[in-house]
Coordinates of C-alpha atoms and ligand atoms in Angstrom, one line a residue:
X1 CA 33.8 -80.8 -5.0
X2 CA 33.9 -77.0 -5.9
X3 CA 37.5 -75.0 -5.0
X4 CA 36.6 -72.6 -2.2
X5 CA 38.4 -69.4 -1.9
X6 CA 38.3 -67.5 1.3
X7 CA 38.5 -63.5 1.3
X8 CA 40.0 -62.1 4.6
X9 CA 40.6 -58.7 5.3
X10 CA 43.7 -56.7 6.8
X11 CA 44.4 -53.4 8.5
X12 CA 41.0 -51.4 8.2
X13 CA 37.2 -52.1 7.9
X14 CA 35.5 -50.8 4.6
X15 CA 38.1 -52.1 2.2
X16 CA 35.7 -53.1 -0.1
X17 CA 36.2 -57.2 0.1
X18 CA 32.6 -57.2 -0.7
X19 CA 32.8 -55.7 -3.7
X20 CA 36.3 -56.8 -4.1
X21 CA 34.4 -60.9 -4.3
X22 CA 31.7 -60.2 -6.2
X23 CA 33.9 -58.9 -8.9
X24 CA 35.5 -61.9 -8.5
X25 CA 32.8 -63.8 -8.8
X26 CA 32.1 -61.8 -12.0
X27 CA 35.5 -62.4 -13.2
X28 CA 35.4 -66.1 -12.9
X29 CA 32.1 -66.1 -14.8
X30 CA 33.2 -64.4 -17.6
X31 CA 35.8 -67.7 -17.6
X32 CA 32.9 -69.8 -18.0
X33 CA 32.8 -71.3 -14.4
X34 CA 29.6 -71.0 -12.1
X35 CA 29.7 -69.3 -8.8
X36 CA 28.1 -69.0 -5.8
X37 CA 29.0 -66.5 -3.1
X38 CA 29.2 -66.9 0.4
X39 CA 29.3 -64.1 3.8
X40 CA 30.2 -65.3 7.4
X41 CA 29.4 -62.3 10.0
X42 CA 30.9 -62.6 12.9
X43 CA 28.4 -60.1 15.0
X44 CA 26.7 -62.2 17.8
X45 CA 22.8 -61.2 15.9
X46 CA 21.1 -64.2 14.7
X47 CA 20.7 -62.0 11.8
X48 CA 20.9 -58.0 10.3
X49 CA 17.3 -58.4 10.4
X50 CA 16.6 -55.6 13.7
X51 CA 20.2 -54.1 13.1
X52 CA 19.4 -50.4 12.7
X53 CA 20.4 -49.3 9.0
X54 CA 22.8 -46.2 9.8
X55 CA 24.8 -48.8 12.4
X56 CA 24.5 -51.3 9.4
X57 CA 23.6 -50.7 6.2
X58 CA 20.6 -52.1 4.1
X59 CA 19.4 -55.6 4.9
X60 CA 19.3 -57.6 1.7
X61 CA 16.5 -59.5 1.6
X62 CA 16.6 -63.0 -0.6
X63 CA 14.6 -64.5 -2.5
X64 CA 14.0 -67.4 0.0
X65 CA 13.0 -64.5 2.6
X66 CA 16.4 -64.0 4.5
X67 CA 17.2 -60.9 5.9
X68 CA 21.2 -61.1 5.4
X69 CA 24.4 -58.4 5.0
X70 CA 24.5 -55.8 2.3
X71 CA 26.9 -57.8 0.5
X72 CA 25.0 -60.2 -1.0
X73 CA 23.3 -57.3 -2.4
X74 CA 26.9 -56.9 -4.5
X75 CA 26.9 -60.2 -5.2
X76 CA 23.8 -61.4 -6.5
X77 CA 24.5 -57.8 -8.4
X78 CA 27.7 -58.5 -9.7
X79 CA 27.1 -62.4 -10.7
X80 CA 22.8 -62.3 -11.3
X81 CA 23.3 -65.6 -8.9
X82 CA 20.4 -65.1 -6.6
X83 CA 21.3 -65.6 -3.2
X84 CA 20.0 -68.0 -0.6
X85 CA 19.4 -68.2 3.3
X86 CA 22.5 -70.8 3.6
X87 CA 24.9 -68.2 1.7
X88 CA 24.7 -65.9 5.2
X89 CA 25.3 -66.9 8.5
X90 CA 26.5 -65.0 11.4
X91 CA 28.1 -66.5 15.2
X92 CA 24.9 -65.3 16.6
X93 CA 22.7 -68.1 14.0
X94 CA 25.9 -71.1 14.7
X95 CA 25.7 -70.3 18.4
X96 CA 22.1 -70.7 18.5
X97 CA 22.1 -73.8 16.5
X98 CA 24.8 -75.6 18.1
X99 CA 22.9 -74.2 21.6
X100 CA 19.6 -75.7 20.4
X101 CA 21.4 -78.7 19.7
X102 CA 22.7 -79.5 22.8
X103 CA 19.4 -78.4 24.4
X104 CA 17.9 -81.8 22.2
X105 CA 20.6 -83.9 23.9
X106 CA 22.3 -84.2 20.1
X107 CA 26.3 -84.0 21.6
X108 CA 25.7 -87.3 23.9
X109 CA 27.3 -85.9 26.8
X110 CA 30.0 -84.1 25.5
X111 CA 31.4 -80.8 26.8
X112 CA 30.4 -77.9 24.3
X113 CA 33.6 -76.0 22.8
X114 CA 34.3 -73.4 20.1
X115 CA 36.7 -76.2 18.9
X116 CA 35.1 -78.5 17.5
X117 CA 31.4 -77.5 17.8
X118 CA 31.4 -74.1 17.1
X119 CA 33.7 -74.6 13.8
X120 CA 32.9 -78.0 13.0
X121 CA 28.7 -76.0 12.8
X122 CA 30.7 -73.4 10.8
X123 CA 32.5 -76.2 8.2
X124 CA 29.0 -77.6 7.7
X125 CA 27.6 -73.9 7.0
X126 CA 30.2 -73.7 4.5
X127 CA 30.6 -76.7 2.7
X128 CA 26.8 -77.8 2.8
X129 CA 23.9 -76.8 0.5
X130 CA 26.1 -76.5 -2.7
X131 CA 24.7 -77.7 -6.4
X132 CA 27.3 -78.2 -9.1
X133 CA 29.2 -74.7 -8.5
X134 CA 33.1 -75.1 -9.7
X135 CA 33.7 -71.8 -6.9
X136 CA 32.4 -71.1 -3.7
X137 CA 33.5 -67.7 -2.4
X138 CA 33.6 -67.2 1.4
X139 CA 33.9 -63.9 2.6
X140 CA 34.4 -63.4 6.1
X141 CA 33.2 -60.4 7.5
X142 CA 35.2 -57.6 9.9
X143 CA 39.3 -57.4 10.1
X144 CA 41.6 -60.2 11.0
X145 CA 42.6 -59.9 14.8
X146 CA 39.0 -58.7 15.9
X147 CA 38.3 -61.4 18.7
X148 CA 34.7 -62.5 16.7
X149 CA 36.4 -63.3 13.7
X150 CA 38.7 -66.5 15.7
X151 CA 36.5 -69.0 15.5
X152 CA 35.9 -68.4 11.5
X153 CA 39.0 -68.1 11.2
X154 CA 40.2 -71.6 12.8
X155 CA 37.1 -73.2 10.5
X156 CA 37.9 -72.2 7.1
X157 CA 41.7 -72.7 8.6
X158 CA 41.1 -76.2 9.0
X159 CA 39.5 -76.7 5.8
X160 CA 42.2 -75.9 4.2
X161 CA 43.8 -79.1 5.2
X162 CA 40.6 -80.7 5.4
X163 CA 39.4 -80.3 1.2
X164 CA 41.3 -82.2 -1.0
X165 CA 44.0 -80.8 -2.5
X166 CA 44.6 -77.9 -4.6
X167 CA 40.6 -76.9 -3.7
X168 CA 41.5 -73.6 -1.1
X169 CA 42.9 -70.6 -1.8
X170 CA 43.2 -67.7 1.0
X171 CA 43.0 -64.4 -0.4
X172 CA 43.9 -61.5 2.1
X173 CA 42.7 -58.2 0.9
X174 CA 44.7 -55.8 2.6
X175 CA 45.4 -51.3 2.5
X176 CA 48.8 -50.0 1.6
X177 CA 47.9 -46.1 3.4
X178 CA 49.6 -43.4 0.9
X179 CA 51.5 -40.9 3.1
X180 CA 51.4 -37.8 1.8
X181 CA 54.7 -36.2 3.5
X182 CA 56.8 -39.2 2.5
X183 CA 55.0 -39.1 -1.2
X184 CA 55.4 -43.3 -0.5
X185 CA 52.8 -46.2 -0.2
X186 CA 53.4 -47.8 3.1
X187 CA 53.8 -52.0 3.2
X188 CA 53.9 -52.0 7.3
X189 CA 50.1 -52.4 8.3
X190 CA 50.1 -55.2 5.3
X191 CA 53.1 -57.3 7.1
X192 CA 51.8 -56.6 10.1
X193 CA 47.8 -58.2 9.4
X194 CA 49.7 -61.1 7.3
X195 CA 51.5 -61.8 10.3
X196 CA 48.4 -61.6 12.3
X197 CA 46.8 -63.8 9.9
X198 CA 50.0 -66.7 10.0
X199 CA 49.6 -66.4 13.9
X200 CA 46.2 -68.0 13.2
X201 CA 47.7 -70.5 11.2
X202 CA 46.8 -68.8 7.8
X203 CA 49.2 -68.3 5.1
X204 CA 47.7 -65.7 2.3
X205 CA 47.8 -67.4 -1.4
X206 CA 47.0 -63.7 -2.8
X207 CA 47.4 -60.3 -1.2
X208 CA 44.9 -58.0 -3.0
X209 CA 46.1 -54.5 -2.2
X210 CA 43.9 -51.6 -2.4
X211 CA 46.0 -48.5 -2.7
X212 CA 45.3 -45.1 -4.1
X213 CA 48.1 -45.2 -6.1
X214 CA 50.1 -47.7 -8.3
X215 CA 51.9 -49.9 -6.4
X216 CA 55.7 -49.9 -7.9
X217 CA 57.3 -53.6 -8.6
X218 CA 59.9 -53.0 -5.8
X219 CA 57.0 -52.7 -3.2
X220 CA 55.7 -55.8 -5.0
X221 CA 58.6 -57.2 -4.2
X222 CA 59.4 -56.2 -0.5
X223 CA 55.3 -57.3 0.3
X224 CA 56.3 -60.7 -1.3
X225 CA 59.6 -61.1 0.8
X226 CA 57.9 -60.3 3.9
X227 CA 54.2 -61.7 3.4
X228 CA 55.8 -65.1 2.0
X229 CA 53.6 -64.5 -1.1
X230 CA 54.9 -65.1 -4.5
X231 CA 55.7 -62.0 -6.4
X232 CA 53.0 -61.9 -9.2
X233 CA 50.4 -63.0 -6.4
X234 CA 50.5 -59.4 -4.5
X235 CA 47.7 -58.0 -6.7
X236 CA 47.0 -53.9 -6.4
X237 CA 43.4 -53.2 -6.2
X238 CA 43.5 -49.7 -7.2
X239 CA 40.4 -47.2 -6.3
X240 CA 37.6 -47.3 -9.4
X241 CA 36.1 -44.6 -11.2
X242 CA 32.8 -46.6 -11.0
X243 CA 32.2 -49.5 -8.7
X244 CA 31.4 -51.6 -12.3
X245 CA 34.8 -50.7 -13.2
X246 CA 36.1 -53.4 -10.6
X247 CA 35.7 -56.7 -12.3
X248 CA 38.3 -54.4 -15.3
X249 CA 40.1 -53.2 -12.7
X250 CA 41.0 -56.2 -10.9
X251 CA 41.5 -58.5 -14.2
X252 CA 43.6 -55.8 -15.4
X253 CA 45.9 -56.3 -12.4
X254 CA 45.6 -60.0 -13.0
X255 CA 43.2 -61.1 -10.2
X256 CA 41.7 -63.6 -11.8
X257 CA 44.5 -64.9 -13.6
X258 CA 46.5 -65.5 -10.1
X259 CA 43.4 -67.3 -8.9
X260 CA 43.2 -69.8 -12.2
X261 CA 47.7 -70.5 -11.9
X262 CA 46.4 -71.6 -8.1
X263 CA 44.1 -73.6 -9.3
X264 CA 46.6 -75.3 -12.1
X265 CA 42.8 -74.0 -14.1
X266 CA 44.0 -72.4 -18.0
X267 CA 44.7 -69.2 -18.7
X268 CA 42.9 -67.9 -21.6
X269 CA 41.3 -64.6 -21.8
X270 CA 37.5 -64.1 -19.8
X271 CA 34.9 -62.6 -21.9
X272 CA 34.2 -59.7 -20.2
X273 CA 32.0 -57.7 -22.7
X274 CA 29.3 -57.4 -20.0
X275 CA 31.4 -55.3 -18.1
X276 CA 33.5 -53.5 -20.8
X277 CA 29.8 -52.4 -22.0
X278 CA 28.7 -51.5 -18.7
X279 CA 31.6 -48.9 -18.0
X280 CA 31.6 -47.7 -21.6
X281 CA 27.8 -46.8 -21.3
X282 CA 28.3 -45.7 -17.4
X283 CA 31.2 -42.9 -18.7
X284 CA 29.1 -41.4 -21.9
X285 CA 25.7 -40.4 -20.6
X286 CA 23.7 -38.5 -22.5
X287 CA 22.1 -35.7 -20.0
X288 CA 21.6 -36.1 -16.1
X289 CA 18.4 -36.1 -14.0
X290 CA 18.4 -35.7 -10.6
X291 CA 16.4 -37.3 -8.1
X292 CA 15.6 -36.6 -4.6
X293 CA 15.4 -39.5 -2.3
X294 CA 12.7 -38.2 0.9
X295 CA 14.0 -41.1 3.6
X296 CA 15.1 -40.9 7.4
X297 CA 18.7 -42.9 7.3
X298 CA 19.9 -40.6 4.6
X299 CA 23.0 -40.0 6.7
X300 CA 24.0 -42.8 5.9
X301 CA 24.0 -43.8 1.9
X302 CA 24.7 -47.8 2.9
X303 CA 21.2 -47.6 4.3
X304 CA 19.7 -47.6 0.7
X305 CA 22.8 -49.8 -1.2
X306 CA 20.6 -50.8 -3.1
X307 CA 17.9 -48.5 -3.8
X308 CA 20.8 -46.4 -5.1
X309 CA 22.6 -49.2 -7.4
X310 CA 18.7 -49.7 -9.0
X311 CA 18.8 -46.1 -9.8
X312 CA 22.2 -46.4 -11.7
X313 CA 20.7 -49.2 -13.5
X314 CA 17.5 -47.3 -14.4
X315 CA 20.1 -44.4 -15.8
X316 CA 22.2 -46.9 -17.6
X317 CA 19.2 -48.4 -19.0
X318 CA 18.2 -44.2 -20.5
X319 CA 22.0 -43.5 -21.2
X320 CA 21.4 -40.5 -18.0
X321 CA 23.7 -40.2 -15.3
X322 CA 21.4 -40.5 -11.9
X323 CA 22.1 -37.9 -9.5
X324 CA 20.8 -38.7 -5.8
X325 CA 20.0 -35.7 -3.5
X326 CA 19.1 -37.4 -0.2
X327 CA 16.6 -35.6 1.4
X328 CA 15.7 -35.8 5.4
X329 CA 11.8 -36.1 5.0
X330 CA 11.1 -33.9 8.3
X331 CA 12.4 -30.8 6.5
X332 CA 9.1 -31.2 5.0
X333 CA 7.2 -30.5 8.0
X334 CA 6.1 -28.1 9.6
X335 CA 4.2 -24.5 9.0
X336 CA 6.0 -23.7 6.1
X337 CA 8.2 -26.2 4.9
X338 CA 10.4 -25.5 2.3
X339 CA 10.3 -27.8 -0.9
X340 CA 13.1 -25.8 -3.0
X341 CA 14.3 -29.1 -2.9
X342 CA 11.7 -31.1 -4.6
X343 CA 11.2 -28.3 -7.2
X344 CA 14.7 -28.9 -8.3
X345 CA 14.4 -32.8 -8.4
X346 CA 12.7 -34.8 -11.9
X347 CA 11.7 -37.4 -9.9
X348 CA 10.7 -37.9 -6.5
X349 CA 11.1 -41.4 -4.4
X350 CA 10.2 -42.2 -1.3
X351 CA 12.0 -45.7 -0.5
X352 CA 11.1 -47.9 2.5
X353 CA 11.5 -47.4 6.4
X354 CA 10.0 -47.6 9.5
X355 CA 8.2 -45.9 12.3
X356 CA 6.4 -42.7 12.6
X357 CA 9.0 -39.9 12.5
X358 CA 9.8 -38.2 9.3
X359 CA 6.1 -40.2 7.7
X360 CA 4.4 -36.5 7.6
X361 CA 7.1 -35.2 5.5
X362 CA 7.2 -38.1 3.5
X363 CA 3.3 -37.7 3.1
X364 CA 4.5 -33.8 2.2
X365 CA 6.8 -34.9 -0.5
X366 CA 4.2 -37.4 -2.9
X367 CA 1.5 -34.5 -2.4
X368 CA 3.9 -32.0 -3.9
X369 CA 4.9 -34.8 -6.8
X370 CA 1.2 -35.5 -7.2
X371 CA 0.0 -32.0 -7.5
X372 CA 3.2 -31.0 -10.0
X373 CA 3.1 -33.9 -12.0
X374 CA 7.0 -34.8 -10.8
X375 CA 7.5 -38.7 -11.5
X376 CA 6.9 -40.3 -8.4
X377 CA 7.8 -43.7 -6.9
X378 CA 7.2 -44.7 -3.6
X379 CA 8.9 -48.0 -2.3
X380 CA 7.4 -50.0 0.8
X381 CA 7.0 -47.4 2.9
X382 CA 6.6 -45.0 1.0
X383 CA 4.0 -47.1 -1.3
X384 CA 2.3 -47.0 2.1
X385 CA 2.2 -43.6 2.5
X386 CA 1.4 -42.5 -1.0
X387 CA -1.9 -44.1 -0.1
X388 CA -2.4 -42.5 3.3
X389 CA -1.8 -39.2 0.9
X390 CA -4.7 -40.2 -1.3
X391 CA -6.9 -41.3 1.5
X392 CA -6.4 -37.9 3.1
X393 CA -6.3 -35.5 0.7
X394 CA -8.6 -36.6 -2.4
X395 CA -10.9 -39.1 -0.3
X396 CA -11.2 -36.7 2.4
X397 CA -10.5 -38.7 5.5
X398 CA -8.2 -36.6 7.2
X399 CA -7.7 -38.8 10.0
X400 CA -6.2 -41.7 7.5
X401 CA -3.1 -43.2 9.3
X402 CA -1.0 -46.8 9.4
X403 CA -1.5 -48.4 12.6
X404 CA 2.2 -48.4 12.6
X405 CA 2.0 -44.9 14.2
X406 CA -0.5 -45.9 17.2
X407 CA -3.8 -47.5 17.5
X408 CA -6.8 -46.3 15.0
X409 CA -10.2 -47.5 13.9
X410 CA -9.8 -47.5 10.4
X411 CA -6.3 -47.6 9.0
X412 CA -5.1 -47.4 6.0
X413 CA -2.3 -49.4 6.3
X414 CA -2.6 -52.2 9.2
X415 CA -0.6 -55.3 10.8
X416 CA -1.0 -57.9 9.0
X417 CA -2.1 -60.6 11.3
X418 CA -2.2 -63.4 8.2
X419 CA -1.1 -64.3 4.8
X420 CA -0.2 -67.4 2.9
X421 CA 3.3 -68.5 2.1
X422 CA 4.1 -71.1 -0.5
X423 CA 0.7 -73.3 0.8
X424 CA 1.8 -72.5 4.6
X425 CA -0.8 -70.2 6.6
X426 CA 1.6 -67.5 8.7
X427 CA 0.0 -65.9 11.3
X428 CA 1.3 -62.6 13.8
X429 CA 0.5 -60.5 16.2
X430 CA 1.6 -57.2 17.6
X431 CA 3.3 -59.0 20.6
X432 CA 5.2 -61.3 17.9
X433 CA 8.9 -61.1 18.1
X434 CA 10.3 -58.1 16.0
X435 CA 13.2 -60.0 14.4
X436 CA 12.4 -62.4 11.1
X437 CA 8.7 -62.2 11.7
X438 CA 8.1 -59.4 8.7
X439 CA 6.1 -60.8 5.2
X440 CA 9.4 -61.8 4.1
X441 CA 11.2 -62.8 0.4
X442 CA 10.1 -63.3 -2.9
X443 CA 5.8 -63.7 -3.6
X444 CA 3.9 -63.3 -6.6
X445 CA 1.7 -60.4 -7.8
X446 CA -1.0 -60.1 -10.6
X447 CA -0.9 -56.8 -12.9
X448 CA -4.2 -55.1 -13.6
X449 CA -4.9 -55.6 -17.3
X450 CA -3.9 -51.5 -19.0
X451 CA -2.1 -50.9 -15.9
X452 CA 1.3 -48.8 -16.1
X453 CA 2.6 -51.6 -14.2
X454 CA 1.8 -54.0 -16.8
X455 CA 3.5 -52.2 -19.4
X456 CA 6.8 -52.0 -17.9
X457 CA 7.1 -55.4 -16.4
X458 CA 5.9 -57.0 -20.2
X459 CA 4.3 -60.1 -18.3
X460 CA 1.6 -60.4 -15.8
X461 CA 2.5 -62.8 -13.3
X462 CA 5.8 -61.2 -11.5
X463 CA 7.2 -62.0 -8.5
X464 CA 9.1 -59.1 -6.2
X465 CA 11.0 -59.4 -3.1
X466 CA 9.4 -58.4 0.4
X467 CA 10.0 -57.0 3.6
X468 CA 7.2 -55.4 6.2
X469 CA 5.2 -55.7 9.1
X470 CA 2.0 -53.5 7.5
X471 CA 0.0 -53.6 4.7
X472 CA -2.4 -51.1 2.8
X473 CA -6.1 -52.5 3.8
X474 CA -7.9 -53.8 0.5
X475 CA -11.2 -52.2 1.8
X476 CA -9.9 -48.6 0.9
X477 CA -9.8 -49.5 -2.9
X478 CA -13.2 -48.7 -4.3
X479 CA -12.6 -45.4 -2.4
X480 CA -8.9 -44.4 -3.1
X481 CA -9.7 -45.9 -7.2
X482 CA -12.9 -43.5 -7.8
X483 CA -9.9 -40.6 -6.6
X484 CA -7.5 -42.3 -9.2
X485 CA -5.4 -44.0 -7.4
X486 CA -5.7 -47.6 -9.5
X487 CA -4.6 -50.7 -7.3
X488 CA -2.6 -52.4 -10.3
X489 CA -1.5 -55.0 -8.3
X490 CA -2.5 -58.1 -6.1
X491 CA -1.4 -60.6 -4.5
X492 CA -3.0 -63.5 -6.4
X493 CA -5.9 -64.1 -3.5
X494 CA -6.9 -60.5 -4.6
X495 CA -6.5 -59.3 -1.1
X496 CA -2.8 -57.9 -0.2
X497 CA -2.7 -54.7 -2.3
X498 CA 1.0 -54.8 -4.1
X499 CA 1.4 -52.0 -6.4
X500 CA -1.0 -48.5 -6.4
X501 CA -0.7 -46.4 -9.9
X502 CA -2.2 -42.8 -10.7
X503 CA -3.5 -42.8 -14.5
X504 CA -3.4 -39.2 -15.0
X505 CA 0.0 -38.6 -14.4
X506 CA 3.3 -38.4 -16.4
X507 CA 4.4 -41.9 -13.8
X508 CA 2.9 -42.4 -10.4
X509 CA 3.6 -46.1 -9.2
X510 CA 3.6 -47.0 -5.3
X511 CA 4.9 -50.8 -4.6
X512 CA 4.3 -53.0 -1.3
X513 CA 7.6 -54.9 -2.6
X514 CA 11.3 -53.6 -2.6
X515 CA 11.9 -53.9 -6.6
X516 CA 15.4 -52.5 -6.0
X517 CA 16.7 -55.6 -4.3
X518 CA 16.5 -57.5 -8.2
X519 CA 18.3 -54.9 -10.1
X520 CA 21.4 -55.5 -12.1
X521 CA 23.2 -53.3 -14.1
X522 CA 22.8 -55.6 -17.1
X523 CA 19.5 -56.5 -16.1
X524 CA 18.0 -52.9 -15.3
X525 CA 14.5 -53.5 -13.4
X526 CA 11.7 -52.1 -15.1
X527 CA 10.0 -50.1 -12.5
X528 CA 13.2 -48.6 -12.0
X529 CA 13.8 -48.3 -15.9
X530 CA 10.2 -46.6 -16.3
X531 CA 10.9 -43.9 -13.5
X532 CA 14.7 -42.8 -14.5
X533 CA 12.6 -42.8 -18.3
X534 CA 10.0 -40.3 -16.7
X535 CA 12.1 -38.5 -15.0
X536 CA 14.1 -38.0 -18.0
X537 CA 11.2 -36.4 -20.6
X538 CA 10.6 -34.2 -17.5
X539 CA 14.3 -33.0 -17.3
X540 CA 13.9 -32.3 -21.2
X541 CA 10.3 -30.5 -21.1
X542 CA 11.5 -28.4 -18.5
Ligands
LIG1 N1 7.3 -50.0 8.1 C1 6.5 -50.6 7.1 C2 6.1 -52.0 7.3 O1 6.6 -52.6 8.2 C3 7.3 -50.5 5.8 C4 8.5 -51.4 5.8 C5 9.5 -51.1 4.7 O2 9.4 -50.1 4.1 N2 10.4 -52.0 4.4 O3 5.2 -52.5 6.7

């Protein structure tokens, strides 16, 4: 039986517990223990899956084709432990299930209730589908005292007596507000979500306070006193220079030390080498490049978590610090559109999205990286409309579109109404429902023998992670290759184009698959390696 710890959250929304468990996760690695990671969501969507991004964030996508929260994104980055479908579940997916369940006549009569059905299906969630981990970490999404969170809260609550002994620990992670008249950290909103948390039955094992500033032991104290906490166990969580300074961070404050004296577990010293290289590396760059990022939801960063994580990797990976200049696409429209910006950038990259506005700028952008030699990469999307570029301006079909934009005879880039998955035949249409329908998780692609492709990735048999409705229509290649744009990748039927490639440029790589979503920061992804590399020799040559 593995010890669960559950990650709560106090006061205010964006505290960081995401980040804040998967650098626990890393911490308790680096102590030789195996982890898995765990996010209950307590929005009524069976899933993120037709959330819009800038309400949202990203959707991570597993491997196992689940469209979950952004946060597994941290910890499958933080820990390399690739996430599944039964590590995400929101009230929306337990209500359905326990709904179709009593639908089958499964309850025998009895009257459906939050308690037990609703939290009994949420204790099942939690504690099922486990290998040999020694820690499961649950997170549980929003702030304590918002109304969804309840009946999580009662569920992991009753684990706690429920487990055998000594195998839960609560772990409230909490904001002490700096006020700047009174020069003083504040305790009050952390006393007051405890509270709110103990009126649920909760007691907090560990407070993990993120402050601006260092929390003196006399506040240490007073939060103890008032929280019921032991001393040592009210942890500051100070801000990070980096976020891959958090695992130091924390374990410099002891995190994972208070987690191993709940656990009766020994105390020696992690190795956390990893890390210590990571931030060493991160701090001394070597030069900078900057890249502009031609998207639609770049108001909102969280959109493209991980795109922009990848990116890090890709510069920590060429010792360059990344800098992202997020570009709205439709400034690239028009009469005379203005591409100061681009000419600045050393790499161009168009990352995934959907729908028709913004696409023309987008289609703007890779001409201008094609014609200037700028390394470009285009992701999903923007794979898609690297080859509407192509198809338009070098093949001459100036009507070349994606049937995502409206009905056309030929497209380019078309629904895809089949495809195979594992040995299963999937089949769609455009009345299909929109949400967990897409071409979803991981599936394998072959690399063209002398491809770019097959350089970087060192092995020709990869397999990516997916996400989309549309695909680039394999009876354009003869066409689009006799213009140079190579199709270096395949699904292994030979008929889903995965990956386009120019040859006679400096690196020009378009990808059906979202690459970014396997990146780690000690496991850089070569695509995203090969780009930052590019974009580098052009930031020296010019
Ligand atoms: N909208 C496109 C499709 O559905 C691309 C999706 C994406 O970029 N994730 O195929």
């Amino acid at each position: 039986m593995p010890r669960f710890v559950f990650i709560t959250g106090g006061v205010v929304s964006s505290l960081g517990k995401g980040l804040a468990s998967a650098a626990l996760g890393a911490l308790l690695q680096a102590r030789g223990y195996k982890v898995r990671l765990r996010k209950l969501d307590p929005y009524l969507n069976v899933d993120p899956g037709t959330m819009s991004p800038t309400q949202h964030g990203e959707v991570f996508v597993t491997d196992d084709g689940a469209e979950t929260d952004l946060d597994l994104g941290h910890y499958e980055r933080f820990t390399g432990v690739n996430a599944k479908q039964s590590d995400n579940v929101t009230t929306g997916r337990i209500y359905s299930d326990v709904l179709a369940r009593e639908r089958r006549g499964d309850y025998l009569g009895a009257t459906i209730q939050v308690i037990p059905h609703v939290t009994d299906a949420i204790k099942t969630f939690v504690t099922s589908n486990l290998d040999d981990e020694d820690f499961v970490l649950v997170e549980i999404g929003g702030t304590v005292g918002d109304i969804e969170s309840l009946p999580f809260l009662e569920a992991i609550r009753q684990l706690g007596y429920e487990l055998e002994q000594h195998k839960t620990c609560f772990l409230h992670v909490t904001l002490l507000p700096y006020i700047n008249v009174a020069g003083e950290l504040k305790t009050k909103p952390t006393q007051h979500s405890v509270k709110e948390l103990q009126s649920v039955g909760i007691q907090p094992d560990i407070l993990l306070c993120r402050s601006s500033e260092y929390i003196p032991s006399d506040l240490k104290r007073k939060i103890s006193r008032f929280c019921n906490v032991r001393e040592e166990a009210v942890i500051s969580a100070l801000d990070a220079s980096s976020i891959y300074d958090v695992p130091l961070v924390y374990h410099r404050e002891g995190l994972d030390m208070e987690i191993c004296r709940h656990f009766d577990l020994p105390l020696n010293e992690p190795n956390l080498l990893v890390w210590q290289d990571i931030v060493q590396r991160m701090s001394h760059p070597e030069g900078e490049v900057n890249i502009a990022v031609v998207g639609k939801y770049t108001s909102l960063i969280d959109s493209y978590k991980s795109l922009a994580e990848a990116l890090v990797h890709g510069g920590l990976d060429n010792n360059v610090k990344v800098r992202l200049n997020w570009v709205d696409s439709e400034s690239f429209e028009g009469d005379t559109p203005n591409m100061s910006e681009l000419k600045q950038a050393d790499g161009i990259l168009v990352p995934g999205g959907f729908g028709q506005r913004g696409s023309e700028g987008k289609i703007r952008a890779i001409q201008f990286a094609r014609e200037n030699d700028l390394p470009f990469f285009g992701i999903c999307f923007g794979m898609q409309m690297a080859v509407i570029e192509a198809a338009r301006n070098l093949a001459g079909e100036s009507e070349a579109s994606s049937s995502e934009f409206g009905q056309i005879d030929n497209p380019v880039v078309g629904l895809m109404t089949e495809w195979t998955s594992g040995n299963k035949q999937v089949t769609r249409d455009d009345k299909s429902d929109l949400g967990g329908t897409m071409r979803l998780g991981a599936y394998d692609c072959v690399l063209g023998e002398g491809s770019r492709v097959l350089d970087l990735y060192g092995e020709k048999n990869i397999s990516e992670r997916h996400r989309h409705r549309y695909e680039v229509n394999i009876a354009w290649r003869e066409m689009l290759e006799a213009k140079g744009l190579i199709f270096s990748g395949l699904s292994p039927d030979g008929q889903l184009p995965e990956i386009v490639e120019r040859t006679d440029h400096p690196f020009f790589i378009g990808v059906q698959f979202h690459p970014e979503l396997k990146s780690r920061p000690f496991e850089p992804h070569p695509l995203f390696s090969g780009f930052i590399k590019a974009a580098r020799d052009r930031s020296r040559l010019v």
